[in-house]
mmCIF file of C-alpha atoms in Angstrom:
data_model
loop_
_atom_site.group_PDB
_atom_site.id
_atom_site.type_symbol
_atom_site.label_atom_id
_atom_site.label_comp_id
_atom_site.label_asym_id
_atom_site.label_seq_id
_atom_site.Cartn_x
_atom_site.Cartn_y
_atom_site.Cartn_z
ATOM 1 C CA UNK X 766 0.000 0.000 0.000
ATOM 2 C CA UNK X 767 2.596 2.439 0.892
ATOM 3 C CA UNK X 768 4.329 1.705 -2.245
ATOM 4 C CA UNK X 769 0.981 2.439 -4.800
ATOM 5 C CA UNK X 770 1.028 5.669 -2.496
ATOM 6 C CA UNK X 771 4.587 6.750 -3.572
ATOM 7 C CA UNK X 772 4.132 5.874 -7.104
ATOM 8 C CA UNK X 773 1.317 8.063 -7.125
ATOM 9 C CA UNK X 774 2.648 10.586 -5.689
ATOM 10 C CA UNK X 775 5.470 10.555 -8.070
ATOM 11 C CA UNK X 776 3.256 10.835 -11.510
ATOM 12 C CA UNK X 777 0.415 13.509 -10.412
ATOM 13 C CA UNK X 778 3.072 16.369 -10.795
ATOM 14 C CA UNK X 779 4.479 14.856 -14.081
ATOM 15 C CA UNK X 780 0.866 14.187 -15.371
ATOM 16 C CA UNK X 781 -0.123 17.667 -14.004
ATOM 17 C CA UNK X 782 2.630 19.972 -16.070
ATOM 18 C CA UNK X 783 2.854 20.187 -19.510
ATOM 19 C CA UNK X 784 5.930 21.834 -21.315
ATOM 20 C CA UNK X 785 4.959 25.182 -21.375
ATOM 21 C CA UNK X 786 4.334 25.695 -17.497
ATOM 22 C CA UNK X 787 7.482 23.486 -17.165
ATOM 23 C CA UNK X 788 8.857 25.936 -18.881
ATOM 24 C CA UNK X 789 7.669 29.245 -17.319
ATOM 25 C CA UNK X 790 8.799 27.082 -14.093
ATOM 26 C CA UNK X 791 12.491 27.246 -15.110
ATOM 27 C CA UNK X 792 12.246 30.719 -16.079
ATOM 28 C CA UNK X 793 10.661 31.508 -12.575
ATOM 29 C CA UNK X 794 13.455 29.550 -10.719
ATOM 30 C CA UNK X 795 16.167 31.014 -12.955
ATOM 31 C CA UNK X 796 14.787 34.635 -11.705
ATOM 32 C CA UNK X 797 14.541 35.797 -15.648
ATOM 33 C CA UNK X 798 10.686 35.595 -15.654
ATOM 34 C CA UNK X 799 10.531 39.192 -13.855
ATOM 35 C CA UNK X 800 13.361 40.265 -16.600
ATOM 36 C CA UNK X 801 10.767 39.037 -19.970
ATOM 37 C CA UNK X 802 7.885 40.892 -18.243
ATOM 38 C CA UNK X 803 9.234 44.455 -17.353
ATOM 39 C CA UNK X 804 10.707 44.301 -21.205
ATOM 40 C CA UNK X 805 7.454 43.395 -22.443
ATOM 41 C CA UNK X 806 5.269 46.000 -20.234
ATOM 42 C CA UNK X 807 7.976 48.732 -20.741
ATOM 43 C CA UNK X 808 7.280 48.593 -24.921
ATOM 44 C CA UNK X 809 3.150 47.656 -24.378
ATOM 45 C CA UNK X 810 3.109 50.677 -22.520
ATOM 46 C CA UNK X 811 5.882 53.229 -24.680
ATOM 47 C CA UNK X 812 3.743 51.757 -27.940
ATOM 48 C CA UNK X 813 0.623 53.238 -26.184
ATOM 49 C CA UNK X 814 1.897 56.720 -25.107
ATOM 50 C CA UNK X 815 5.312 57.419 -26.960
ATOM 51 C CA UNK X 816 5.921 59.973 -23.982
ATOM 52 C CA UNK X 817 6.094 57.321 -21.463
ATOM 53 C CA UNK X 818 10.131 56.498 -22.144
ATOM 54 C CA UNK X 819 11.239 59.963 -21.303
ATOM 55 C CA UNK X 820 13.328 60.374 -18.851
ATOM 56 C CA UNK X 821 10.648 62.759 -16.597
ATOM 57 C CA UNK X 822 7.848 60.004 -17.060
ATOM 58 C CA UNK X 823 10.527 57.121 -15.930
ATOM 59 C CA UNK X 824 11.361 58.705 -13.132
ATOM 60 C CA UNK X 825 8.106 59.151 -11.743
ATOM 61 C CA UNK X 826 7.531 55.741 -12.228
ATOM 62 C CA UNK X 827 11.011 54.972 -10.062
ATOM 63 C CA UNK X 828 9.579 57.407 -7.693
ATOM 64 C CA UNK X 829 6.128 56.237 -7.337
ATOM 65 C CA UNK X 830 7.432 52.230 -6.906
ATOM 66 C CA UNK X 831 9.748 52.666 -3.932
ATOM 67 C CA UNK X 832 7.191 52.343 -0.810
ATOM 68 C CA UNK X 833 5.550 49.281 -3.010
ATOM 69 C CA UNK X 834 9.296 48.112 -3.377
ATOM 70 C CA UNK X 835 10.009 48.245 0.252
ATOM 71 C CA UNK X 836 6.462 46.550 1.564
ATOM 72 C CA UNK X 837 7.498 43.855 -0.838
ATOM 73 C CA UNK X 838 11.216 43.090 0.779
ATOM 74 C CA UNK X 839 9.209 43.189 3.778
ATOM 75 C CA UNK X 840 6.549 40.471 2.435
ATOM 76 C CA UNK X 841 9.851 39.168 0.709
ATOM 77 C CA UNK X 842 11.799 37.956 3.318
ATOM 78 C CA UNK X 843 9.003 36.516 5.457
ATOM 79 C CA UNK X 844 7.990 34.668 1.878
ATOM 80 C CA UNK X 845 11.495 33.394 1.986
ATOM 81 C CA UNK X 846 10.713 31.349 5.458
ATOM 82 C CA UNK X 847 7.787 29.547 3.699
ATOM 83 C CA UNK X 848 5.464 32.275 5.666
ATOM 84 C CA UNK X 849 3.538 35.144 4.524
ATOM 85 C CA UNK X 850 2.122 38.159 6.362
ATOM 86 C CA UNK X 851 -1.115 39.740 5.814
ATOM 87 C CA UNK X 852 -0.098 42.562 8.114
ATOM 88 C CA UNK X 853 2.757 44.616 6.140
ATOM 89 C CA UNK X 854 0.509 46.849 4.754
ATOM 90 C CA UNK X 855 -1.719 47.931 7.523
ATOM 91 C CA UNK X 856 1.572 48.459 9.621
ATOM 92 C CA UNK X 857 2.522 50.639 6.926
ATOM 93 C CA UNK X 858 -0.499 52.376 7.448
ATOM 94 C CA UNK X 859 -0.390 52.504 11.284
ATOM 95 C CA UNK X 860 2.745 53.791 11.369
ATOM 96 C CA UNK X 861 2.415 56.694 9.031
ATOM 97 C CA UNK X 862 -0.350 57.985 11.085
ATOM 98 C CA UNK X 863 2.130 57.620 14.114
ATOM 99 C CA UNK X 864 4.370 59.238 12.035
ATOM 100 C CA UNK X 865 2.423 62.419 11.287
ATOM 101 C CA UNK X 866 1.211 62.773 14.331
ATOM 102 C CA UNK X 867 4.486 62.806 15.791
ATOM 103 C CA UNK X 868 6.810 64.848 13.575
ATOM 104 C CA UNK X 869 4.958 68.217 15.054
ATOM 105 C CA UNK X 870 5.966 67.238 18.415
ATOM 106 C CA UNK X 871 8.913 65.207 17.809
ATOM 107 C CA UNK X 872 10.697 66.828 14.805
ATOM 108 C CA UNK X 873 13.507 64.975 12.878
ATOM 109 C CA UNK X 874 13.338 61.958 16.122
ATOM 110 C CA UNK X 875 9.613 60.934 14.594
ATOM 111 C CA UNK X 876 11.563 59.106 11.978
ATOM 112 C CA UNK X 877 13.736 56.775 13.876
ATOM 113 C CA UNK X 878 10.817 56.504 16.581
ATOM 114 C CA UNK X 879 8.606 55.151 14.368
ATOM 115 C CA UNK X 880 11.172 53.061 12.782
ATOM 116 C CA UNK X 881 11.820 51.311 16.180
ATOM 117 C CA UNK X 882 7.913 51.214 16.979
ATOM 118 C CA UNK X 883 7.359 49.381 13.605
ATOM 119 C CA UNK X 884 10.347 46.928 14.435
ATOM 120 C CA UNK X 885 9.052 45.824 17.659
ATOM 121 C CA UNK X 886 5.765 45.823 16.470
ATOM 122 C CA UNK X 887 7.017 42.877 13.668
ATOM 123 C CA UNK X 888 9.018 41.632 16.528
ATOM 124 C CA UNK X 889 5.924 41.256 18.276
ATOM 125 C CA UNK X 890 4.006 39.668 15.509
ATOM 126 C CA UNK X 891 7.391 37.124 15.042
ATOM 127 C CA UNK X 892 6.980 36.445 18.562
ATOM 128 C CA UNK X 893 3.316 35.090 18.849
ATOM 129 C CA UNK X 894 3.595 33.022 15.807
ATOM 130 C CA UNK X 895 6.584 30.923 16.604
ATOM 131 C CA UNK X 896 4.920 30.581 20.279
ATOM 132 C CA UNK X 897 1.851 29.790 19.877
ATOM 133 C CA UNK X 898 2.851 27.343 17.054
ATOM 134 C CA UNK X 899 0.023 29.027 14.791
ATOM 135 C CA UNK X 900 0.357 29.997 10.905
ATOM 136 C CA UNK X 901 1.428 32.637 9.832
ATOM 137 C CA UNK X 902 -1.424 33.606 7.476
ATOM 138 C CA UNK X 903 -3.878 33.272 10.848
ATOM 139 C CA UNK X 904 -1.199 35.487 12.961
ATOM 140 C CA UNK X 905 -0.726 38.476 10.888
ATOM 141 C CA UNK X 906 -4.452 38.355 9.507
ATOM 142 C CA UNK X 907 -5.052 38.928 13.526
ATOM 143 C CA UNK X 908 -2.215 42.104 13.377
ATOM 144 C CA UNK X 909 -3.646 43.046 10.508
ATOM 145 C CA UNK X 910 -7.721 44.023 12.349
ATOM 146 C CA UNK X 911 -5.463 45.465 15.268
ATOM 147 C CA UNK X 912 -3.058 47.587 12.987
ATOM 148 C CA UNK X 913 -6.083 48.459 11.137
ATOM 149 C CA UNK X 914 -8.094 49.225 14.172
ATOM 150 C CA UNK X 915 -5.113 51.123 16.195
ATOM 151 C CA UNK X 916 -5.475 53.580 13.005
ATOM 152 C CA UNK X 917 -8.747 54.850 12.568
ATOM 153 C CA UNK X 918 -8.566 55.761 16.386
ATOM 154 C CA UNK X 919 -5.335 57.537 16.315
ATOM 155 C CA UNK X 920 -6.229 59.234 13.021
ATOM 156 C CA UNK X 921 -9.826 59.702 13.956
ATOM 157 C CA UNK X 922 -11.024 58.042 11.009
ATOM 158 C CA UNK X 923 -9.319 60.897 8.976
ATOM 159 C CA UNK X 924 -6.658 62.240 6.592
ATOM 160 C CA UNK X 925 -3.946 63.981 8.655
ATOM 161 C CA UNK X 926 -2.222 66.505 6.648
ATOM 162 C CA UNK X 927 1.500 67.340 7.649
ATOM 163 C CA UNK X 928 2.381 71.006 7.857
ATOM 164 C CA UNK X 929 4.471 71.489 11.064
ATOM 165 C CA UNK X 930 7.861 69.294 10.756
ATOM 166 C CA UNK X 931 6.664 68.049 6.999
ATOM 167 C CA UNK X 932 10.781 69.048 6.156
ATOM 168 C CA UNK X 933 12.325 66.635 8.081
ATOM 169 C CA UNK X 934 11.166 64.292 6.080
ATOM 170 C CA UNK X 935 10.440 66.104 2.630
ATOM 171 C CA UNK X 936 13.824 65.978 1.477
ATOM 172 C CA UNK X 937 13.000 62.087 1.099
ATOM 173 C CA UNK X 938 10.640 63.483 -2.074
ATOM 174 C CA UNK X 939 13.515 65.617 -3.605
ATOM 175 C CA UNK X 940 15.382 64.427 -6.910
ATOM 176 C CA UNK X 941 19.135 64.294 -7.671
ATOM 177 C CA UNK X 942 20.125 65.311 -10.746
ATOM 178 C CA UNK X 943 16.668 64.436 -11.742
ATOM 179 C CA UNK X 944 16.506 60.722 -9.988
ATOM 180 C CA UNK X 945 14.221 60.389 -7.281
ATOM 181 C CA UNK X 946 16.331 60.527 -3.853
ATOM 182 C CA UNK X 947 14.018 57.856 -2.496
ATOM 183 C CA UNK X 948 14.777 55.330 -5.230
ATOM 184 C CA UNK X 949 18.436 56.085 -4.844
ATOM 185 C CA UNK X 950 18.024 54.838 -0.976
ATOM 186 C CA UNK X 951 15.791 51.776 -2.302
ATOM 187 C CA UNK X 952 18.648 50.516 -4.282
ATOM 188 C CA UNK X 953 20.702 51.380 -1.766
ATOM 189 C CA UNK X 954 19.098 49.530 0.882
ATOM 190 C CA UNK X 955 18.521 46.120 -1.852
ATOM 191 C CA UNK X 956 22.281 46.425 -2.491
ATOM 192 C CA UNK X 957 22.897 46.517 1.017
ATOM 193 C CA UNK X 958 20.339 43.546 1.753
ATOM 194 C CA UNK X 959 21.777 41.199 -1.470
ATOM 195 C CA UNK X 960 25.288 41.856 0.090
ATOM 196 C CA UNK X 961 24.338 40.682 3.568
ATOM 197 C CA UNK X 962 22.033 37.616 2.406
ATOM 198 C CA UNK X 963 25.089 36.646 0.324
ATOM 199 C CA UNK X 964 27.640 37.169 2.728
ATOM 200 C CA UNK X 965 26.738 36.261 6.244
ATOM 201 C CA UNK X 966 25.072 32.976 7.177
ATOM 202 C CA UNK X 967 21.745 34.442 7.603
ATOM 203 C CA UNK X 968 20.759 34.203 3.929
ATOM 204 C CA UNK X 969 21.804 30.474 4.401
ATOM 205 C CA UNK X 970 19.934 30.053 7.095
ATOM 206 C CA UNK X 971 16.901 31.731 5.590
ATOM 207 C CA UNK X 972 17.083 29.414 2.822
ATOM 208 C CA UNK X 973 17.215 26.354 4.100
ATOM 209 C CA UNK X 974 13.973 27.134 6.793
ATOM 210 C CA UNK X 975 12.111 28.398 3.394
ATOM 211 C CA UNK X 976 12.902 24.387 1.917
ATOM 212 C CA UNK X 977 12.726 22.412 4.942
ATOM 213 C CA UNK X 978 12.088 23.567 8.528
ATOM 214 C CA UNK X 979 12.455 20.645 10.430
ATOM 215 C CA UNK X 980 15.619 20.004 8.565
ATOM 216 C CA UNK X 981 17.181 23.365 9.420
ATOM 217 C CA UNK X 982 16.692 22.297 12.711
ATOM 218 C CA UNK X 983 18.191 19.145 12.645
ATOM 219 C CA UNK X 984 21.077 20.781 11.110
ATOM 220 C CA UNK X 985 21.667 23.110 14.064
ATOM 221 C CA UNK X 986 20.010 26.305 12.652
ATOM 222 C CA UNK X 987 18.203 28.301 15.404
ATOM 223 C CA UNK X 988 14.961 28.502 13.742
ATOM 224 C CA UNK X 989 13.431 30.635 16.428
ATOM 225 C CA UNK X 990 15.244 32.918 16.395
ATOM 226 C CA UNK X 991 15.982 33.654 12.708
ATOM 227 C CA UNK X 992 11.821 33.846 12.081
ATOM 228 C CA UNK X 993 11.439 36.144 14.766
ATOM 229 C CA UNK X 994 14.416 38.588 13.421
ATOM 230 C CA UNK X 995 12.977 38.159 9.861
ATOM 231 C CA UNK X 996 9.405 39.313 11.180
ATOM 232 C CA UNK X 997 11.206 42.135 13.057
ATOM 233 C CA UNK X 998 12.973 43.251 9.633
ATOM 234 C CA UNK X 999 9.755 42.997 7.767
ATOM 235 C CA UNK X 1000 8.397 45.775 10.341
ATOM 236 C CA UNK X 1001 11.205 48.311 10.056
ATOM 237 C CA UNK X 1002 10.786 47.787 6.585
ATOM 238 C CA UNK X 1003 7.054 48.242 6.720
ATOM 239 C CA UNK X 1004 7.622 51.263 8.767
ATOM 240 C CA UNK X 1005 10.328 52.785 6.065
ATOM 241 C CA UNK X 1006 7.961 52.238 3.504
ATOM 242 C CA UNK X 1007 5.264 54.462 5.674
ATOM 243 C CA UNK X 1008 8.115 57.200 6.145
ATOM 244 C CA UNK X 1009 8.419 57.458 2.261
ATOM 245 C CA UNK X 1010 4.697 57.668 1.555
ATOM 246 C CA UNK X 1011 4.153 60.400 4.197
ATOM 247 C CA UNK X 1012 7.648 62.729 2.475
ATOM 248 C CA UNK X 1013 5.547 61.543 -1.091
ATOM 249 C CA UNK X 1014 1.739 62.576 -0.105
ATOM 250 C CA UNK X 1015 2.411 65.064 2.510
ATOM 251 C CA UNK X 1016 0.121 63.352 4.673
ATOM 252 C CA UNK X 1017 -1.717 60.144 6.106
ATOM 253 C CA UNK X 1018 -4.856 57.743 6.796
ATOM 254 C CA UNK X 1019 -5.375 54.951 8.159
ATOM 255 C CA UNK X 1020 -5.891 53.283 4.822
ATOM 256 C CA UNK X 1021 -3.004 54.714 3.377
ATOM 257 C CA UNK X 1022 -1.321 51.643 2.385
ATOM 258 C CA UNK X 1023 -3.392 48.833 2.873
ATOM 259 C CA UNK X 1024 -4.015 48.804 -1.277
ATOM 260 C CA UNK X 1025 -0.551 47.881 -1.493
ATOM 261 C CA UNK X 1026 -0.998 44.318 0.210
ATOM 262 C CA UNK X 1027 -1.815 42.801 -3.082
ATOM 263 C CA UNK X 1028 0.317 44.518 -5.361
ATOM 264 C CA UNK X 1029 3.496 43.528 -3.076
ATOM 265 C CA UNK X 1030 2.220 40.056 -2.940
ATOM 266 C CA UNK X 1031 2.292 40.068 -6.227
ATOM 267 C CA UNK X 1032 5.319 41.673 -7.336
ATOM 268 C CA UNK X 1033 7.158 39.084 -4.659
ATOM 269 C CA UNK X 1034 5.703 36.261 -6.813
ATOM 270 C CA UNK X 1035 6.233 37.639 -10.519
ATOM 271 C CA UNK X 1036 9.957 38.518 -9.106
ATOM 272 C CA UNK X 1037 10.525 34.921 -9.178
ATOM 273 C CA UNK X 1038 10.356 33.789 -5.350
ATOM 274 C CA UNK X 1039 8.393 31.185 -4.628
ATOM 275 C CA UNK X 1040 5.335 30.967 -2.485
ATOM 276 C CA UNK X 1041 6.839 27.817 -0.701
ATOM 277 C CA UNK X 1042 9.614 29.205 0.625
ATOM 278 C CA UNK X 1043 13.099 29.008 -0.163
ATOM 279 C CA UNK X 1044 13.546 30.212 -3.540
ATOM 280 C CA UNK X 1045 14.177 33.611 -4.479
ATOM 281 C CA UNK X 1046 16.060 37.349 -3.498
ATOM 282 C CA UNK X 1047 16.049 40.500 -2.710
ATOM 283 C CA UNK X 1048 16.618 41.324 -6.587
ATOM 284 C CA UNK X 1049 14.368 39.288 -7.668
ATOM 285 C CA UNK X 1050 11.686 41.072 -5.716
ATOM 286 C CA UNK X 1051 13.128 44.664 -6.785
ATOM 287 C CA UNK X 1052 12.261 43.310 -10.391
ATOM 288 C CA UNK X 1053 8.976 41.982 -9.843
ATOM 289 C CA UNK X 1054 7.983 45.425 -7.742
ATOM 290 C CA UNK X 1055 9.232 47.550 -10.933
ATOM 291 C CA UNK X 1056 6.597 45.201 -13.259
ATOM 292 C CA UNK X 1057 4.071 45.593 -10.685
ATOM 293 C CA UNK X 1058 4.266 49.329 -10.942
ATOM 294 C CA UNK X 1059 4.844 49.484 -14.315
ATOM 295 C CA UNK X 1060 1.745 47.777 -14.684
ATOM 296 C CA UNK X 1061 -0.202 49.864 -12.569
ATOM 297 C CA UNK X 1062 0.911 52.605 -14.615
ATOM 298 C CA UNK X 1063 0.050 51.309 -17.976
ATOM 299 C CA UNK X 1064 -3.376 50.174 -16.560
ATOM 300 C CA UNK X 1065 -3.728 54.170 -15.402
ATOM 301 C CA UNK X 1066 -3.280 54.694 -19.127
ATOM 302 C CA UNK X 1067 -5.702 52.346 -21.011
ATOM 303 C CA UNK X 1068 -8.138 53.716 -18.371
ATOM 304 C CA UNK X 1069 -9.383 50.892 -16.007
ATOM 305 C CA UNK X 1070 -10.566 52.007 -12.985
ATOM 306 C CA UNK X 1071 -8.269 51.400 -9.802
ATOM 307 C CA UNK X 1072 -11.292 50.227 -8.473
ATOM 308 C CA UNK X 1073 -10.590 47.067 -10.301
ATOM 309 C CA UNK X 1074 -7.070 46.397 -10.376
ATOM 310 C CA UNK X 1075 -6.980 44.398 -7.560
ATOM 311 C CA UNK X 1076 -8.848 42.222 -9.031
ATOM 312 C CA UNK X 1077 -6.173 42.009 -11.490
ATOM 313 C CA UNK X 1078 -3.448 41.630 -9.051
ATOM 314 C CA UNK X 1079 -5.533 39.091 -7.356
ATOM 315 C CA UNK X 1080 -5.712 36.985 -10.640
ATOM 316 C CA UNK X 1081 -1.671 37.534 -11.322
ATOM 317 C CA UNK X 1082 -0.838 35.820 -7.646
ATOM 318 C CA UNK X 1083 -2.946 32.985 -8.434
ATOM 319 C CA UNK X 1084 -1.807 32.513 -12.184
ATOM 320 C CA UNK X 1085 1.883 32.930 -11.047
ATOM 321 C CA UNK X 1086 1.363 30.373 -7.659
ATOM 322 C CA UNK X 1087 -0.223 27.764 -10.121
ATOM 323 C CA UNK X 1088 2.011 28.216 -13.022
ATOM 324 C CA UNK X 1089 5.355 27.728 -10.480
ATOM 325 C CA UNK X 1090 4.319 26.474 -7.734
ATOM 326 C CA UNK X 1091 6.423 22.862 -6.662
ATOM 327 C CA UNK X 1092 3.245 20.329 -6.189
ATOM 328 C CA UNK X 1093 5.328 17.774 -5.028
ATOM 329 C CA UNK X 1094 5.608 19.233 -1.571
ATOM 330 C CA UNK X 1095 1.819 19.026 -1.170
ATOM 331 C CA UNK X 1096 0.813 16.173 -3.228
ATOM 332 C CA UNK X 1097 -2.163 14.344 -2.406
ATOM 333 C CA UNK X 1098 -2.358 11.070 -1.587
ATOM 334 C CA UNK X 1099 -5.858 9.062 -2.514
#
């Protein structure tokens, strides 16, 4: 009996993937999926409005992807654990209300306050899941009513427009030579990231817990401990990602962010990591945020109503998951 049950196992995925989503498979694994895409959007959308490839309308779209860029490292590195949270984006959105409400009193210390409120907040969050032995998706769904909750009170349900202290952080909006100043710390921030996955054990480490948990264990890996300080990055990224929208709108609600959960979901899967766990990078996910926003851009253009896109963005994550996605780790057994 057991054996019928292994050689069953073995055929469904063969049986189940044909060449062209074998494929697309190899191109997500190899990371040049995200690559084909951004090239294909970038002349879709120059054929539709010739103006879009100069250098002002590029830049605004650099500009406009770096808070979606830096909720998806967050969403990134948690993916990379074989987790996901739910709760990046109304973090985001807590913490930009914290943040506006604080730079009047606080000045130029709002920024690094909130920063280290955000942290603890995904330490928090990193805390209760590996604890309480619960998923992921149930845990930060949880942080996500609080976050969401903890917002409309402290922003009354309202818009809070930044006047008094706006210029400690409006220099984050300013341009270089004509390149956004907040992409230039994006890239500087992914270089920094790649450098330190690649490097230092942790990226190891972070790896092998994405493939095989109990393994990483076995092997000596404190898996504890690395989830928790991967939840607790994911929140000071969250929280960076909340500084740069408040520098780019000049204010904040407690929705601010939240329409951003699906877009950096999906712009960590069409990067090329994969929902499993293991697989993928910070560049990868830089990529897949830049074809995310370039898509939102050329949707702007054709029209559609942003009322609808997520519905869109809800479609790409499942195409993507069930186009890549290893069945062999969940294979049923009859």
């Amino acid at each position: 009996m057991t054996g019928q049950h292994s050689v069953t196992a073995d055929k469904t995925p063969a049986a189940s993937a044909g060449p062209a989503t074998s494929r697309l498979k190899q191109l997500h694994t190899l990371g040049i999926a995200p690559v084909l895409v951004l090239i294909v959007l970038v002349i879709i959308v120059s054929a539709y409005d010739n103006s879009f490839l100069r250098f002002p309308s590029l830049m605004s779209l650099l500009e406009q992807s770096a808070p979606l860029v830096l909720l998806a490292i967050a969403q990134g590195l948690v993916v990379l654990t074989g987790r996901i949270t739910l709760a990046n984006a109304g973090l985001a959105s807590l913490t930009g209300v914290l943040l506006a409400k604080m730079l009047d009193s606080m000045g130029p210390g709002a920024v690094p306050a909130v920063l280290i409120v955000s942290t603890l907040l995904g330490l928090l969050i990193g805390v209760v899941h590996v604890s309480t032995q619960l998923p992921s998706f149930i845990v930060t769904l949880g942080f996500l009513g609080v976050f969401a909750g903890l917002a409309l009170w402290l922003s009354g349900a309202d818009s809070i427009l930044v006047t008094t202290g706006y210029g400690n952080v409006e220099w984050i909006s300013f341009r270089l030579y004509g390149v956004p100043i907040s992409f230039l710390i994006v890239l500087l921030l992914t270089a920094a990231l790649m450098a330190v996955l690649k490097v230092f054990p942790l990226g190891r480490r972070i790896r092998a817990i994405g493939f095989n948990e109990r393994a990483a264990a076995f092997s000596g890996i404190r898996t504890t401990r690395v989830v928790v300080l991967i939840f607790s990055l994911s929140g000071a990224m969250s929280g960076l990602a909340a500084v740069f929208q408040v520098a780019q709108l000049q204010s904040a609600g407690a929705t601010t962010s939240d329409s951003l959960l699906l877009p950096s979901i999906a712009a960590v899967i069409v990067g090329g990591c994969a929902i499993s766990g293991g697989v993928g990078g910070i560049g990868r996910i830089l990529l897949g945020s830049l074809v995310i926003a370039l898509l939102r851009v050329g949707l702007d253009l054709v029209g559609v109503d942003s009322a609808y896109q997520p519905i869109l963005y809800g479609l790409i994550v499942i195409l993507a998951i069930a186009a890549t996605v290893d069945r062999r780790r969940g294979t049923a057994v009859a």
